[in-house]
């Protein structure tokens, strides 16, 4: 029997649990910390392409810099040699759950309020990401996980870019980056993206959660991208009339074509969802009512002509003029549609551009290296700093892709600049107790900074959930390392199950991450088969995966009194002696027994 594959001397691969366009994900055991992790490895056939290697490293760097409960944590990175080829891998938090795509593929529809809560979790992750200057750019159901404890986890920052990256558009070498069904209009047009692009994609995900299907479908990515740019989605309530109006309005505002009319931040959209869940008026509803009111306040065309002019002859001329304007408008729209479609077809189908050889810039100053790349014709040059023991601080270590490779002028080129020697690697103390972790960091030459606590279902109370900066990154000796300590699993609220059926109660508890234990009892107040009471009661705070005892009503027992047999009176023993003898002292001259007369 072959031995399990071991990465980095500590990660023992178990089984393949996921496969994507450029990577495979395995479940593995961290032998050093004795815990389960997820290992994401670049596919072997992609590993020779430096563009994919750069994108893979960018995912690790982006995710590792984001420490948030709603973002899958990155613990470690490394490379594994296979047939002389270095295969990069990322060690991530192992999440016991399913992606939203898997739930949708299984036709597991969520209640509208639950859809809003899931979206709230996505927005929490995005708000944190955006505050740290990173746009995800690929929010879709396949990149959002729902744990068994009903927690939301956002993953796959493979195409994430910094918001201050001037080259962070969505076109690259005649392709559009992202998934067509969730592209924002500006992504489809190849324009610069920002946080509001993620909000549009989140609106598309919410739309699919509510209706069971994406807002736009087509035979090709081109046709779908065109619809994102030009067409309005069918209102979700037409697919399911049970969807609340406030939630539909939030969804449609997030998917507004003009990004200036969308929610401007993830937090703004999240607060609107919270208002809706609490039964309060939402901003989206207010805007929709205002728009409807403005439209309804316009008088009909006939009345408007007569009221304004009071002359039927003039009114007829005005109506003809309006008709001509409408014809002109339709012609203009037709031309715009044709132009947009032509641009989209050109974007997707243009022939590959001429390639340019990347120059060798090692040892040059940063300004000289940037100038050399620009003179060669490269347009998208970004800079990354890293420690190097031999290259002087401020000089170029090299490029990614490496010198000598050929790329198009619009390809992403990363210029690696040395920050000089002397930095130390931060030890990974995740999973250690507070005191042990502090000692480990101090032994490595670092100072312990701020310590905070947060609820975690992955680590027992008192263990380190993460550090900032995270383990595996480099920092100067003496740097302060902040620690986040687990306070134990976050408690969940028990739902009120009063008068529910067994199936409804079981579903409500399952959605809350709780288990059900059913019992029966007769009841005159509650219909048979419905909940009479529960323990713990609704509103109580309990640990995830706790059990709730639920009593279901049965028919009441028959309480009518039954006819009882009369109690027999025991016979009175004779007053005389036994065997018919008279009692002691009875006069002998009198007869016994005495005469009844």
XYZ file of C-alpha atoms in Angstrom:
597
model
C 0.000 0.000 0.000
C 1.456 3.387 -1.045
C 2.233 6.016 1.576
C 0.092 9.190 1.665
C 1.624 12.142 -0.155
C 3.375 14.522 2.248
C 3.831 18.240 1.518
C 6.429 20.354 3.252
C 7.168 17.518 5.671
C 3.966 18.171 7.637
C 0.801 18.144 5.449
C -0.476 14.627 4.729
C -2.909 14.618 1.786
C -6.141 12.717 2.357
C -8.544 13.034 -0.597
C -9.538 15.353 -3.425
C -12.504 17.511 -2.371
C -12.687 20.096 -5.159
C -11.436 20.977 -8.620
C -11.449 24.334 -10.400
C -10.191 25.917 -13.572
C -6.578 26.181 -12.440
C -6.307 24.362 -9.115
C -7.283 21.261 -7.164
C -8.230 21.219 -3.478
C -7.391 18.338 -1.143
C -8.306 17.597 2.435
C -5.159 17.040 4.469
C -3.914 16.671 8.031
C -1.403 19.037 9.548
C 0.803 16.552 11.406
C 2.506 19.255 13.445
C -0.695 20.764 14.876
C -2.857 17.623 14.436
C -5.733 19.334 12.665
C -7.495 19.104 9.326
C -6.620 21.679 6.662
C -7.425 22.270 2.999
C -4.593 22.244 0.465
C -5.076 24.146 -2.784
C -2.536 23.128 -5.455
C -1.960 24.626 -8.881
C -2.761 22.035 -11.517
C 0.300 20.336 -13.004
C -0.597 21.404 -16.553
C -0.805 25.058 -15.435
C 2.396 25.137 -13.375
C 4.691 25.893 -16.350
C 2.758 29.083 -17.145
C 4.124 31.981 -15.110
C 0.862 33.897 -15.520
C -1.039 31.239 -13.605
C 1.740 30.993 -11.020
C 1.529 34.765 -10.499
C -2.256 34.620 -10.130
C -1.905 31.738 -7.657
C 0.602 33.671 -5.556
C -1.637 36.736 -5.671
C -4.491 34.693 -4.200
C -2.274 33.576 -1.308
C -1.070 37.131 -0.655
C -4.538 38.659 -0.883
C -6.249 36.095 1.346
C -3.396 35.911 3.857
C -3.691 39.665 4.451
C -7.410 39.344 5.290
C -8.161 38.032 8.762
C -11.945 37.852 9.100
C -14.392 35.160 10.288
C -16.254 35.310 6.945
C -13.102 34.817 4.838
C -11.408 31.427 4.602
C -8.067 31.798 6.378
C -4.703 31.074 4.733
C -2.201 29.440 7.100
C 0.817 28.625 4.981
C 2.242 28.432 1.438
C 4.915 26.320 -0.219
C 6.011 24.397 -3.286
C 6.109 20.698 -4.065
C 8.524 19.292 -6.652
C 6.889 16.948 -9.170
C 8.958 15.676 -12.097
C 11.384 18.545 -11.646
C 8.556 21.133 -11.725
C 7.718 23.311 -8.727
C 3.979 23.077 -7.964
C 2.883 25.896 -5.603
C 0.307 25.156 -2.910
C -1.683 27.097 -0.315
C -2.641 25.725 3.108
C -6.078 27.001 4.065
C -8.689 26.631 6.758
C -10.694 23.424 6.272
C -14.406 24.211 6.240
C -16.987 21.507 6.868
C -19.818 22.615 4.624
C -20.984 23.124 1.040
C -20.734 25.887 -1.527
C -23.838 27.820 -2.502
C -23.407 26.401 -6.006
C -23.702 22.859 -4.647
C -26.864 23.806 -2.762
C -28.341 25.425 -5.864
C -27.383 22.455 -8.047
C -29.233 20.194 -5.587
C -32.260 22.526 -5.803
C -31.939 23.298 -2.096
C -33.975 26.510 -1.983
C -33.575 28.718 1.065
C -36.288 30.845 2.617
C -36.063 34.500 1.470
C -35.046 35.650 4.954
C -32.310 32.994 5.017
C -31.100 34.197 1.597
C -30.832 37.702 3.076
C -28.814 36.381 6.042
C -26.396 34.530 3.740
C -25.948 37.692 1.670
C -25.299 39.592 4.892
C -22.366 37.232 5.562
C -20.951 37.815 2.060
C -21.210 41.572 2.561
C -19.398 41.376 5.901
C -16.458 39.690 4.145
C -16.497 42.212 1.303
C -16.702 45.210 3.623
C -13.566 43.990 5.426
C -11.831 43.231 2.119
C -12.711 46.634 0.656
C -11.547 48.431 3.806
C -8.195 46.722 3.258
C -8.105 47.940 -0.334
C -8.872 44.626 -2.086
C -11.644 44.020 -4.642
C -12.578 40.337 -4.991
C -13.765 40.582 -8.648
C -15.226 37.039 -8.775
C -18.094 36.796 -6.280
C -20.281 33.848 -7.310
C -22.046 30.902 -5.601
C -19.051 28.611 -6.180
C -16.842 30.964 -4.150
C -19.121 31.144 -1.096
C -19.351 28.319 1.429
C -22.015 27.694 4.049
C -20.745 25.712 7.028
C -22.769 23.203 9.039
C -22.968 25.918 11.722
C -24.626 28.212 9.124
C -21.542 30.459 8.873
C -20.682 32.128 5.562
C -17.136 31.815 4.216
C -15.907 33.685 1.122
C -12.965 32.195 -0.737
C -10.876 32.286 -3.955
C -9.126 35.657 -4.178
C -7.294 34.413 -7.269
C -8.156 37.468 -9.390
C -8.474 39.964 -6.542
C -6.662 43.257 -7.076
C -5.848 46.293 -4.992
C -8.335 49.126 -5.461
C -5.429 51.571 -5.954
C -4.041 49.429 -8.795
C -4.402 51.693 -11.820
C -4.310 48.663 -14.130
C -7.093 46.788 -12.359
C -9.398 46.467 -15.318
C -11.120 43.242 -16.247
C -9.664 42.670 -19.720
C -6.503 40.753 -20.287
C -5.217 39.460 -23.607
C -8.578 39.255 -25.343
C -10.417 37.631 -22.474
C -12.693 38.820 -19.701
C -11.662 37.769 -16.211
C -14.486 36.625 -13.962
C -17.605 34.536 -14.453
C -19.998 35.839 -17.108
C -23.234 35.257 -15.167
C -22.048 37.460 -12.279
C -20.079 40.180 -14.130
C -20.860 43.798 -13.420
C -21.545 45.974 -16.496
C -18.209 47.746 -16.056
C -16.419 44.382 -15.954
C -18.168 43.304 -19.153
C -17.083 46.570 -20.816
C -13.487 46.095 -19.695
C -13.531 49.199 -17.494
C -11.782 49.745 -14.187
C -13.488 47.945 -11.289
C -14.041 49.037 -7.702
C -15.941 47.912 -4.605
C -19.288 48.556 -6.302
C -18.460 45.889 -8.885
C -18.405 43.308 -6.078
C -21.774 44.657 -4.887
C -23.305 44.060 -8.346
C -22.007 40.469 -8.317
C -23.419 39.995 -4.809
C -26.787 41.194 -6.111
C -26.588 38.527 -8.837
C -25.869 35.859 -6.197
C -28.809 37.044 -4.061
C -31.015 36.973 -7.183
C -30.061 33.334 -7.832
C -30.591 32.339 -4.203
C -34.097 33.816 -4.324
C -35.184 32.498 -7.732
C -33.049 29.389 -8.235
C -31.460 30.764 -11.428
C -29.014 33.539 -12.431
C -30.422 36.868 -13.639
C -29.137 36.407 -17.199
C -28.535 33.272 -19.289
C -27.352 32.839 -22.854
C -25.674 30.582 -25.340
C -22.266 32.181 -24.871
C -20.370 34.479 -22.485
C -20.725 37.226 -25.096
C -24.528 37.152 -25.010
C -24.576 37.064 -21.207
C -22.116 39.969 -20.944
C -24.271 41.934 -23.393
C -27.342 41.416 -21.183
C -25.441 42.658 -18.119
C -24.640 45.854 -20.015
C -28.001 46.490 -21.717
C -30.891 44.505 -20.265
C -32.776 44.677 -16.975
C -33.326 41.472 -14.984
C -36.801 40.005 -14.609
C -38.028 41.008 -11.102
C -37.499 38.049 -8.711
C -41.147 38.143 -7.582
C -42.221 37.017 -11.063
C -40.349 33.768 -10.419
C -41.596 33.450 -6.829
C -44.465 35.680 -5.588
C -43.534 34.824 -1.978
C -40.351 36.936 -2.179
C -40.833 40.046 0.011
C -40.996 43.342 -1.874
C -38.245 44.907 0.264
C -35.830 42.092 -0.557
C -36.595 42.297 -4.276
C -35.933 46.040 -4.210
C -32.595 45.549 -2.432
C -31.614 42.952 -5.045
C -32.509 45.191 -7.971
C -30.743 48.226 -6.489
C -27.546 46.197 -6.066
C -27.837 45.217 -9.755
C -28.331 48.746 -11.088
C -26.366 49.285 -14.319
C -25.092 52.702 -13.229
C -22.707 52.067 -10.363
C -23.423 55.559 -8.996
C -27.022 54.413 -8.331
C -26.030 51.173 -6.583
C -25.165 50.756 -2.949
C -21.839 52.543 -2.639
C -20.402 50.218 0.018
C -21.007 46.665 1.186
C -21.851 48.018 4.637
C -24.578 50.247 3.162
C -26.240 47.253 1.493
C -25.829 45.123 4.620
C -27.513 47.738 6.805
C -30.426 47.917 4.354
C -30.821 44.126 4.605
C -30.807 44.368 8.395
C -33.525 47.024 8.278
C -35.640 44.776 6.078
C -35.180 41.759 8.343
C -36.303 43.848 11.327
C -39.434 45.035 9.519
C -38.182 48.589 9.062
C -38.402 50.602 5.802
C -35.354 50.119 3.569
C -33.532 52.713 1.492
C -34.128 50.586 -1.602
C -37.894 50.610 -0.956
C -37.886 54.377 -0.422
C -36.018 54.940 -3.688
C -38.370 52.581 -5.567
C -41.439 54.408 -4.199
C -39.928 57.772 -5.108
C -39.236 56.589 -8.648
C -42.755 55.185 -8.966
C -44.220 58.414 -7.618
C -42.249 60.521 -10.091
C -43.492 58.374 -12.950
C -47.141 58.386 -11.819
C -47.108 62.172 -11.318
C -46.710 62.720 -15.066
C -50.119 63.250 -16.732
C -51.133 61.073 -19.704
C -49.953 62.271 -23.087
C -53.449 63.346 -24.213
C -54.138 65.360 -21.059
C -50.677 66.864 -21.076
C -51.168 68.202 -24.618
C -54.540 69.710 -23.850
C -53.635 71.102 -20.454
C -50.520 72.786 -21.730
C -51.968 74.303 -24.861
C -55.786 74.062 -24.838
C -55.762 73.716 -28.626
C -56.565 70.408 -30.289
C -54.812 71.394 -33.517
C -51.604 72.238 -31.687
C -51.940 69.125 -29.581
C -52.036 66.945 -32.723
C -48.850 68.556 -34.041
C -47.157 68.021 -30.686
C -48.167 64.354 -30.639
C -46.677 63.861 -34.114
C -43.499 65.529 -32.991
C -43.342 63.190 -29.941
C -43.816 60.201 -32.193
C -40.894 61.342 -34.336
C -38.719 61.716 -31.251
C -39.585 58.197 -30.134
C -38.653 56.810 -33.540
C -35.349 58.662 -33.394
C -34.737 57.320 -29.885
C -35.351 53.731 -30.982
C -32.979 54.187 -33.920
C -30.315 55.567 -31.586
C -30.808 52.673 -29.159
C -30.545 50.187 -32.014
C -27.277 51.707 -33.154
C -25.946 51.672 -29.571
C -26.902 48.003 -29.167
C -25.198 47.118 -32.447
C -22.064 49.011 -31.410
C -21.986 47.322 -27.990
C -22.462 43.885 -29.505
C -19.739 44.582 -32.032
C -17.387 45.675 -29.264
C -18.170 42.568 -27.192
C -17.579 40.293 -30.175
C -14.290 42.069 -30.868
C -13.310 41.746 -27.219
C -13.899 38.009 -27.148
C -12.871 37.026 -30.640
C -9.966 39.254 -31.587
C -6.838 37.399 -32.645
C -3.926 37.103 -30.169
C -1.754 40.213 -29.992
C 1.948 40.238 -30.834
C 4.185 39.004 -28.023
C 7.205 40.794 -26.544
C 10.207 39.294 -24.758
C 10.552 40.319 -21.106
C 13.918 42.013 -20.461
C 16.341 41.031 -17.689
C 16.162 43.783 -15.044
C 17.900 42.016 -12.139
C 20.122 44.394 -10.152
C 18.642 47.542 -11.703
C 17.159 50.271 -9.535
C 13.377 50.252 -9.353
C 13.027 53.307 -11.613
C 15.450 51.901 -14.207
C 13.691 48.525 -14.177
C 10.255 50.110 -14.618
C 11.587 52.245 -17.473
C 13.127 49.201 -19.181
C 9.803 47.352 -19.089
C 7.844 50.360 -20.311
C 10.278 50.965 -23.168
C 9.881 47.352 -24.216
C 6.131 48.061 -24.515
C 4.558 46.498 -21.395
C 1.561 48.454 -20.090
C 0.541 46.614 -16.888
C 3.554 46.651 -14.563
C 2.984 46.245 -10.819
C 5.573 46.221 -8.037
C 5.921 43.708 -5.195
C 8.499 43.966 -2.428
C 10.220 41.015 -0.791
C 13.293 40.257 1.278
C 16.487 39.193 -0.440
C 19.840 38.389 1.116
C 21.964 39.336 -1.899
C 20.102 42.023 -3.878
C 20.553 45.512 -2.422
C 17.469 47.195 -0.997
C 15.550 49.110 -3.679
C 16.961 47.123 -6.584
C 15.133 44.635 -8.782
C 15.245 40.934 -7.953
C 13.581 40.065 -11.252
C 10.178 39.834 -12.882
C 7.249 37.476 -12.886
C 6.983 36.067 -15.564
C 10.752 35.665 -15.690
C 13.121 37.374 -18.111
C 13.182 35.778 -21.523
C 9.504 34.796 -21.483
C 7.264 36.279 -24.169
C 4.014 38.035 -23.295
C 1.630 40.505 -24.926
C 1.863 44.222 -24.179
C -1.288 44.091 -22.019
C -0.127 41.143 -19.872
C 0.420 41.642 -16.138
C 4.132 41.925 -15.309
C 5.177 41.907 -11.644
C 8.434 43.684 -10.837
C 9.990 42.187 -7.682
C 11.941 44.725 -5.630
C 14.295 43.808 -2.760
C 13.720 45.194 0.722
C 17.117 43.888 1.755
C 18.128 41.131 4.182
C 17.344 40.842 7.852
C 13.636 40.015 8.016
C 12.501 36.942 9.916
C 9.626 34.573 9.165
C 6.739 34.830 11.614
C 6.081 31.413 13.193
C 2.624 29.907 12.719
C 1.071 29.781 16.202
C -2.533 29.120 15.135
C -3.991 26.384 17.348
C -1.591 27.007 20.253
C -2.807 28.276 23.613
C -2.252 31.938 24.463
C 0.846 31.498 26.664
C 2.560 28.977 24.372
C 1.939 31.170 21.316
C 3.309 34.253 23.077
C 6.448 32.371 24.103
C 6.899 31.008 20.546
C 6.698 34.512 19.071
C 9.107 35.925 21.663
C 11.595 33.100 21.100
C 11.520 33.981 17.366
C 12.447 37.581 18.159
C 9.013 39.211 17.919
C 6.943 41.149 20.447
C 3.360 40.230 21.325
C 1.057 43.090 20.406
C -2.668 43.459 21.034
C -4.651 40.373 22.023
C -8.366 40.152 21.270
C -11.020 37.453 21.417
C -13.653 36.254 18.978
C -16.056 33.312 18.808
C -14.797 30.342 16.789
C -16.234 26.911 16.146
C -12.887 25.720 14.708
C -10.731 26.249 17.798
C -11.441 25.599 21.496
C -11.545 28.554 23.869
C -8.077 29.885 24.641
C -6.403 28.816 21.382
C -5.020 31.220 18.792
C -7.355 31.695 15.818
C -4.967 33.882 13.774
C -2.230 36.479 14.012
C -1.679 39.807 12.301
C 0.583 39.624 10.332
C -0.157 35.939 9.736
C 2.338 33.137 10.233
C 4.619 32.449 7.290
C 5.029 36.097 6.322
C 8.231 38.008 6.937
C 8.662 40.862 9.373
C 11.574 42.678 10.936
C 12.801 41.334 14.313
C 11.108 43.108 17.185
C 7.894 43.697 15.229
C 4.628 43.509 17.166
C 2.428 40.551 16.311
C -1.261 40.830 17.265
C -3.119 37.666 18.296
C -6.813 36.753 18.081
C -7.838 34.173 20.695
C -10.872 31.894 20.460
C -13.607 32.468 23.031
C -15.255 29.180 22.026
C -18.067 28.530 19.572
C -20.426 31.386 18.863
C -23.812 30.722 20.396
C -26.918 30.623 18.225
C -30.464 31.678 19.034
C -33.098 28.972 19.359
C -36.030 29.709 17.025
C -39.597 29.851 18.350
C -41.297 26.667 17.099
C -44.778 27.320 18.509
C -47.574 25.631 16.529
C -45.194 24.395 13.795
C -45.504 20.972 12.190
C -42.765 18.433 12.785
C -41.254 19.126 9.339
C -41.341 22.898 9.860
C -39.737 22.644 13.296
C -37.051 20.290 12.052
C -36.244 22.627 9.151
C -36.104 25.719 11.380
C -33.722 24.014 13.811
C -31.569 22.683 10.979
C -31.274 26.177 9.466
C -30.135 27.452 12.873
C -27.516 24.677 13.163
C -29.386 22.797 15.909
C -30.688 19.246 16.326
C -34.247 18.182 17.145
C -35.513 15.577 19.628
C -39.275 14.965 19.341
C -41.722 13.750 21.985
C -45.511 13.588 22.112
C -48.109 14.747 24.634
C -51.915 15.097 24.550
C -53.234 18.625 24.100
C -56.655 20.263 23.877
C -55.276 23.679 22.782
C -53.004 22.654 19.874
C -53.916 20.660 16.779
C -52.470 17.145 16.647
C -49.021 17.004 15.018
C -48.090 20.608 15.912
C -45.625 21.892 18.520
C -46.993 22.488 22.001
C -43.745 23.466 23.750
C -39.961 23.226 23.463
C -36.879 23.115 25.654
C -34.875 25.379 25.491
C -37.505 27.995 24.709
C -37.418 30.227 21.639
C -34.921 33.079 21.930
C -32.520 31.188 24.213
C -28.784 31.267 23.327
C -27.157 27.838 23.025
C -24.022 26.274 21.518
C -24.145 25.262 17.838
C -25.226 21.669 17.218
C -27.131 21.566 20.521
C -30.286 19.457 20.841
C -33.737 21.023 21.328
C -36.529 18.876 22.753
C -39.821 19.465 20.954
C -43.238 18.198 22.108
C -45.886 17.488 19.468
C -49.620 17.448 20.252
C -51.687 14.242 20.143
C -55.450 13.728 20.591
C -56.509 14.414 24.206
C -57.396 11.399 26.354
C -61.124 10.532 27.109
C -61.870 11.985 30.592
C -65.638 10.892 30.945
C -66.331 9.021 34.220
C -67.055 5.260 34.023
C -69.851 3.411 35.900
C -68.452 1.709 38.983
C -69.800 -1.493 40.564
C -71.477 -0.970 43.983
C -69.335 -1.897 46.898
C -70.616 -4.940 48.687
C -71.138 -4.515 52.425
C -69.434 -7.299 54.303
C -71.879 -9.371 56.345
C -72.254 -8.532 60.022
C -70.957 -11.353 62.099
C -73.543 -12.839 64.503
C -73.615 -11.440 67.963
C -73.874 -14.815 69.437
C -71.256 -17.418 69.890
C -70.052 -19.643 67.172
C -72.007 -22.658 65.874
C -75.416 -21.185 66.918
C -74.587 -21.075 70.633
C -76.111 -18.164 72.682
C -73.678 -15.521 73.880
C -72.096 -15.828 77.237
C -74.473 -14.745 80.043
C -77.632 -15.430 77.991
C -80.440 -16.598 80.402
C -80.994 -20.285 79.985
C -84.767 -19.962 80.351
C -84.977 -17.803 77.248
C -84.893 -19.384 73.749
C -81.930 -18.902 71.396
C -82.031 -17.481 68.917
C -84.630 -15.133 70.299
C -88.015 -15.111 68.721
C -88.295 -12.203 66.193
C -91.796 -11.474 67.423
